[in-house]
Short mmCIF file of C-alpha atoms in Angstrom, two decimals:
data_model
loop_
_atom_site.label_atom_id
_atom_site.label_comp_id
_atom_site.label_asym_id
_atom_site.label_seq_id
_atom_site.Cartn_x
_atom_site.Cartn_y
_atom_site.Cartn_z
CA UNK A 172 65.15 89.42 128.51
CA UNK A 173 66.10 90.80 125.31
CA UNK A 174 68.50 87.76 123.81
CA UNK A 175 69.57 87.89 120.97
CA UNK A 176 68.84 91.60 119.15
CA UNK A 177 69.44 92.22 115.36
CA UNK A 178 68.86 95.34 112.96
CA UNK A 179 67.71 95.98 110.88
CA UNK A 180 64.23 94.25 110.69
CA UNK A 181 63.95 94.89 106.88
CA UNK A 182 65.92 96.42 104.36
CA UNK A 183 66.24 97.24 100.74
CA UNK A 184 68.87 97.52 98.92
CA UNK A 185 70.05 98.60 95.16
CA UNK A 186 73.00 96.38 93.40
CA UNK A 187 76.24 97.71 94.64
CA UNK A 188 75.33 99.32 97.85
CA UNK A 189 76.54 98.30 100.62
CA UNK A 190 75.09 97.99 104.33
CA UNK A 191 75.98 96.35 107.98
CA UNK A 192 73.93 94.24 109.69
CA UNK A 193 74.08 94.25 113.66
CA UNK A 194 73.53 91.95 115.98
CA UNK A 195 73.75 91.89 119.25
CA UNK A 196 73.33 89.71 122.61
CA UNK A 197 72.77 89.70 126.38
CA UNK A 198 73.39 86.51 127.36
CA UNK A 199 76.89 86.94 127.57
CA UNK A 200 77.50 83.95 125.33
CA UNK A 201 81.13 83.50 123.79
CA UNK A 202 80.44 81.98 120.23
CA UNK A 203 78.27 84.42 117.95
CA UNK A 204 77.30 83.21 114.41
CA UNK A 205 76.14 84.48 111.33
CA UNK A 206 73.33 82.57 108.66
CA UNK A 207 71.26 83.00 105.85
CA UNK A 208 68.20 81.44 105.39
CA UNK A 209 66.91 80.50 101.61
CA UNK A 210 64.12 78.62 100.35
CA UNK A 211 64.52 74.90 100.77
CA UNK A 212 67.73 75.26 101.71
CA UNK A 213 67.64 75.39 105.31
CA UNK A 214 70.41 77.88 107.11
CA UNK A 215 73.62 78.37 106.08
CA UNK A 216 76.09 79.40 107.70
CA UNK A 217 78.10 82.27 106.84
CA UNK A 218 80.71 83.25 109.19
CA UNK A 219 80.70 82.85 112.90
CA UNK A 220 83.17 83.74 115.56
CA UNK A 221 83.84 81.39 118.70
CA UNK A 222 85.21 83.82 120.90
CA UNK A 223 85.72 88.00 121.11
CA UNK A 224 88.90 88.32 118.58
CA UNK A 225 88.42 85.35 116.01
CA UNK A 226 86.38 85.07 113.16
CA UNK A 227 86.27 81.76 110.94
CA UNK A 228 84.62 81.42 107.39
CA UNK A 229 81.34 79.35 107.19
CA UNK A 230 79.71 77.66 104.08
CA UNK A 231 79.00 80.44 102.14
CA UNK A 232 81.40 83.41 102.98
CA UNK A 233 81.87 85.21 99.76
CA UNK A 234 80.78 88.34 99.59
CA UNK A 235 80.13 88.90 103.26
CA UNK A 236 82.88 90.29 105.74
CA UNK A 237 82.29 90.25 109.73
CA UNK A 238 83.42 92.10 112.58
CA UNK A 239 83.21 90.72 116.03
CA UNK A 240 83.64 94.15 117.70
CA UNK A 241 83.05 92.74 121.43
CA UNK A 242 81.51 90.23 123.32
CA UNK A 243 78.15 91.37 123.06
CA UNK A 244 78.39 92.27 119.22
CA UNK A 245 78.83 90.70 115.65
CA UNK A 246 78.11 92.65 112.61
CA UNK A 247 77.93 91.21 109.34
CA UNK A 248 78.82 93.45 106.12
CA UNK A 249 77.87 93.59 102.46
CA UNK A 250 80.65 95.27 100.79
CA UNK A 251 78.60 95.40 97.43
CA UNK A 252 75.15 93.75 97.17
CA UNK A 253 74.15 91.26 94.57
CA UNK A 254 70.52 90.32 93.81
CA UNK A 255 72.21 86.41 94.88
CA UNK A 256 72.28 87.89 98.64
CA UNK A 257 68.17 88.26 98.78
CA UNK A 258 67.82 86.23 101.78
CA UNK A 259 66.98 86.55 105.59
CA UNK A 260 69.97 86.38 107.85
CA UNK A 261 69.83 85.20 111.17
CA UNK A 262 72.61 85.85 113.88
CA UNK A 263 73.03 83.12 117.18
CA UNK A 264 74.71 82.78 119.73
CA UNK A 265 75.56 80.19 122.61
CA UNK A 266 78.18 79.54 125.18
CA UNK A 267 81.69 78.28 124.25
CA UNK A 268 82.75 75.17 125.49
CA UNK A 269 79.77 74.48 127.37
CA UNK A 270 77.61 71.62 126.39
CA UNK A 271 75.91 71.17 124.09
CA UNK A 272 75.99 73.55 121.07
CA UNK A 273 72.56 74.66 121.89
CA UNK A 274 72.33 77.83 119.90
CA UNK A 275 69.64 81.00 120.63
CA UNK A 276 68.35 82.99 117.60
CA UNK A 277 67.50 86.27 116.88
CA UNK A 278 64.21 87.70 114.84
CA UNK A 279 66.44 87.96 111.11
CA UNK A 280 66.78 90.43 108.97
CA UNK A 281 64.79 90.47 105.60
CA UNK A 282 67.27 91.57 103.08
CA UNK A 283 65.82 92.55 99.05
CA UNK A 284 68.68 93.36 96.55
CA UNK A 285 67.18 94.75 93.93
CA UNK I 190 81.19 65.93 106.46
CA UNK I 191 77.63 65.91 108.26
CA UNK I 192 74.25 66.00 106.66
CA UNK I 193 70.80 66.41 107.85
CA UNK I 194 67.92 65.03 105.16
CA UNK I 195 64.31 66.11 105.62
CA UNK I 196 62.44 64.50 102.84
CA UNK I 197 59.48 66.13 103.13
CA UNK I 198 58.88 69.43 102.31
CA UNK I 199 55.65 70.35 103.17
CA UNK I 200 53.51 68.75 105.26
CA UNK I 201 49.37 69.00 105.20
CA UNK I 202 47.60 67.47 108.75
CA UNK I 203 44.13 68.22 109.88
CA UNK I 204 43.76 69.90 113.68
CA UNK I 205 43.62 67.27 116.44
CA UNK I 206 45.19 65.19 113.87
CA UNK I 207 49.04 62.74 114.93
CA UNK I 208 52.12 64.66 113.35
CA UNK I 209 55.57 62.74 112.13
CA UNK I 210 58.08 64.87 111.00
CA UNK I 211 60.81 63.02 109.54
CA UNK I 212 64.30 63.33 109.62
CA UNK I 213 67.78 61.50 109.00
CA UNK I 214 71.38 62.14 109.37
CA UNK I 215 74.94 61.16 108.92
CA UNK I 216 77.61 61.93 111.59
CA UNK I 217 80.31 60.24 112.12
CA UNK I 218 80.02 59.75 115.69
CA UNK I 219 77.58 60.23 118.28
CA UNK I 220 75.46 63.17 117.44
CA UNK I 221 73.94 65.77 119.08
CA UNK I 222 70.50 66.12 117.65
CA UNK I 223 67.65 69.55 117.64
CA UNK I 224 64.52 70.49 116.41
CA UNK I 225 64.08 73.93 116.18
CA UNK I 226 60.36 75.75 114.97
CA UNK I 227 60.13 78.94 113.08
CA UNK I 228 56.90 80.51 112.72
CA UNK I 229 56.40 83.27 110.31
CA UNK I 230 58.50 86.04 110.59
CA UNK I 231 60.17 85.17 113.07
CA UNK I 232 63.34 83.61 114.27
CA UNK I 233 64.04 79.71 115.06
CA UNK I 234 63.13 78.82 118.87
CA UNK I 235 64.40 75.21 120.24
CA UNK I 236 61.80 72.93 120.41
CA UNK I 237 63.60 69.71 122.15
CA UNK I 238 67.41 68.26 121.96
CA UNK I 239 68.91 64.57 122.16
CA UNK I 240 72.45 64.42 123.41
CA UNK I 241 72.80 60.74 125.13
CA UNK I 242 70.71 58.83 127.28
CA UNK I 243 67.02 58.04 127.15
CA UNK I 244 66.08 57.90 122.77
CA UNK I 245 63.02 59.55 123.23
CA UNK I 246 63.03 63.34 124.02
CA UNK I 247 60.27 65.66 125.02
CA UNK I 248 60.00 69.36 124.31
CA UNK I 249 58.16 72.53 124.47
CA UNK I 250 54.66 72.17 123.08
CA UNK I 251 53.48 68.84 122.99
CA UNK I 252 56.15 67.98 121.05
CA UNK I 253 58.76 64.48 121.57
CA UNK I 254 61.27 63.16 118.87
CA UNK I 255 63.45 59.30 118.97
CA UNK I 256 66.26 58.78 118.45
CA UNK I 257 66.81 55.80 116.54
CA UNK I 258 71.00 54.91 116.03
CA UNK I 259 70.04 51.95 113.43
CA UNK I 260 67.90 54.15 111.20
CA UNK I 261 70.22 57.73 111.51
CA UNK I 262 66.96 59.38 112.28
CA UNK I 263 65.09 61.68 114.68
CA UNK I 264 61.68 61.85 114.16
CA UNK I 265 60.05 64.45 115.31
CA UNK I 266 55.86 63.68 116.59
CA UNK I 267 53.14 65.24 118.43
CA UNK I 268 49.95 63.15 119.33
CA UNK I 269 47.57 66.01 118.46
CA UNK I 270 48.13 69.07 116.04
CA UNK I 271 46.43 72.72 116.76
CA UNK I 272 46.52 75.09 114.93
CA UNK I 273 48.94 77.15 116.05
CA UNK I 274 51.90 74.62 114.99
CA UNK I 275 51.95 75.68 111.56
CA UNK I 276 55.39 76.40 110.95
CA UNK I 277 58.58 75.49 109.35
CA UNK I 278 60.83 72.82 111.51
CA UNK I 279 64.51 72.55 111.16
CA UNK I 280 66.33 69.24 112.56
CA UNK I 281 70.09 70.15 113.16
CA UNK I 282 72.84 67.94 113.99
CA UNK I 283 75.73 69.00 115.58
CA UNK I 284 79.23 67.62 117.33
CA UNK I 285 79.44 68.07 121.28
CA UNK I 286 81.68 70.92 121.49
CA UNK I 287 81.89 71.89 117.80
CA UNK I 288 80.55 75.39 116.95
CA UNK I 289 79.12 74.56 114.26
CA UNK I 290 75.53 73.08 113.83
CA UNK I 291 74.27 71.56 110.52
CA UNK I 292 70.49 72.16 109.33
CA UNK I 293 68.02 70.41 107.32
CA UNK I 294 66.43 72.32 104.42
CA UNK I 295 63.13 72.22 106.59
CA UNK I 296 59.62 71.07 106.56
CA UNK I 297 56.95 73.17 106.39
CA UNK I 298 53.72 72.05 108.10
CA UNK I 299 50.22 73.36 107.18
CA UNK I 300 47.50 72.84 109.58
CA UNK I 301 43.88 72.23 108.07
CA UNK I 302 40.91 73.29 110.54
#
């Protein structure tokens, strides 16, 4: 029972690379979401997607594109790192229109921009 | 807009020792109300939820929270600590069939032996 999958674990990266993160899930859930995860600042959300074909912007979306390439999948790009997006990111997911909003998390990824 | 307030940020509590974990809220209507743990490296697992009915919830672990309307809070409590409950906790509110849950910046309990 594999849930909720992301990778990669850990990764470094210079300013101005860029890089995908993947995430995938089993559970054939409909809603798959994006966050990143900051000292005292709880999770934020980034980008999420409520169903295979839409995408919708979170609370912090700039810099960060998605694609939600099928049910199972929801990548999450950095087009051109900053030092500002040294965080862990987290990808969920839960059934759409189900109750209630009960969301299941994956590992995160540890993201350094150096 | 909803908001989730955890005023403390770390919390210190001696093994076998009672745990409150606190945490408020605003929501405009009913909300549906988590606590979800994260221990160290890893992701955020669902400790208990409130969505209507009886105020007090129990969870995985030992663990219960109330609900409390009058107060916009839902503490979170467990009896007796071990050790292995050192973690960060999250409480997140969230509508019924929104997508969208809102977190609290976290508490982070240490466990003294």
């Amino acid at each position: 029972n594999a849930g909720v999958t992301q990778t990669p674990k850990f990764q470094v990266l210079k300013t101005g690379q860029s890089m995908t993160l993947q995430c995938a899930q089993d559970m054939n859930h409909n809603s798959m979401y994006w966050y990143r995860q900051d000292p005292g600042m709880g999770l934020r959300l980034i980008y999420y997607s409520a169903s295979e074909g839409t995408t919708d912007k979170g609370e912090v979306p700039n810099g960060y594109n998605v694609s939600r390439l099928n049910k199972r999948e929801f990548s999450l790009r950095l087009e051109s790192a900053a030092p500002s997006q040294t965080s862990v990111y987290f990808c969920a997911s839960k059934l759409a229109g189900v109750a209630k909003n009960i969301q299941y998390f994956g590992a995160g990824t540890r993201l350094s921009v150096l | 807009a909803q908001s989730v307030t955890q005023p403390d940020i770390h919390i210190t509590v001696s093994e076998g020792a009672s745990l409150e974990l606190r945490c408020n809220y605003s929501y405009g209507a009913t909300p549906y109300l988590f606590w979800y743990v994260q221990s160290p490296g890893q992701g955020l697992q669902l400790l208990l939820k409130y969505f209507s009915g009886d105020t007090l919830v129990q969870g995985i672990k030992g663990f219960e929270a109330e609900f409390k309307r009058s107060q916009s809070s839902f503490n979170l409590r467990k009896p007796s600590v071990h050790w292995s409950d050192a973690a960060e906790y999250f409480c997140a509110v969230a509508p019924e069939y929104g997508n969208k849950l809102v977190f609290g910046a976290g508490t982070i309990l240490r466990v003294k032996s």
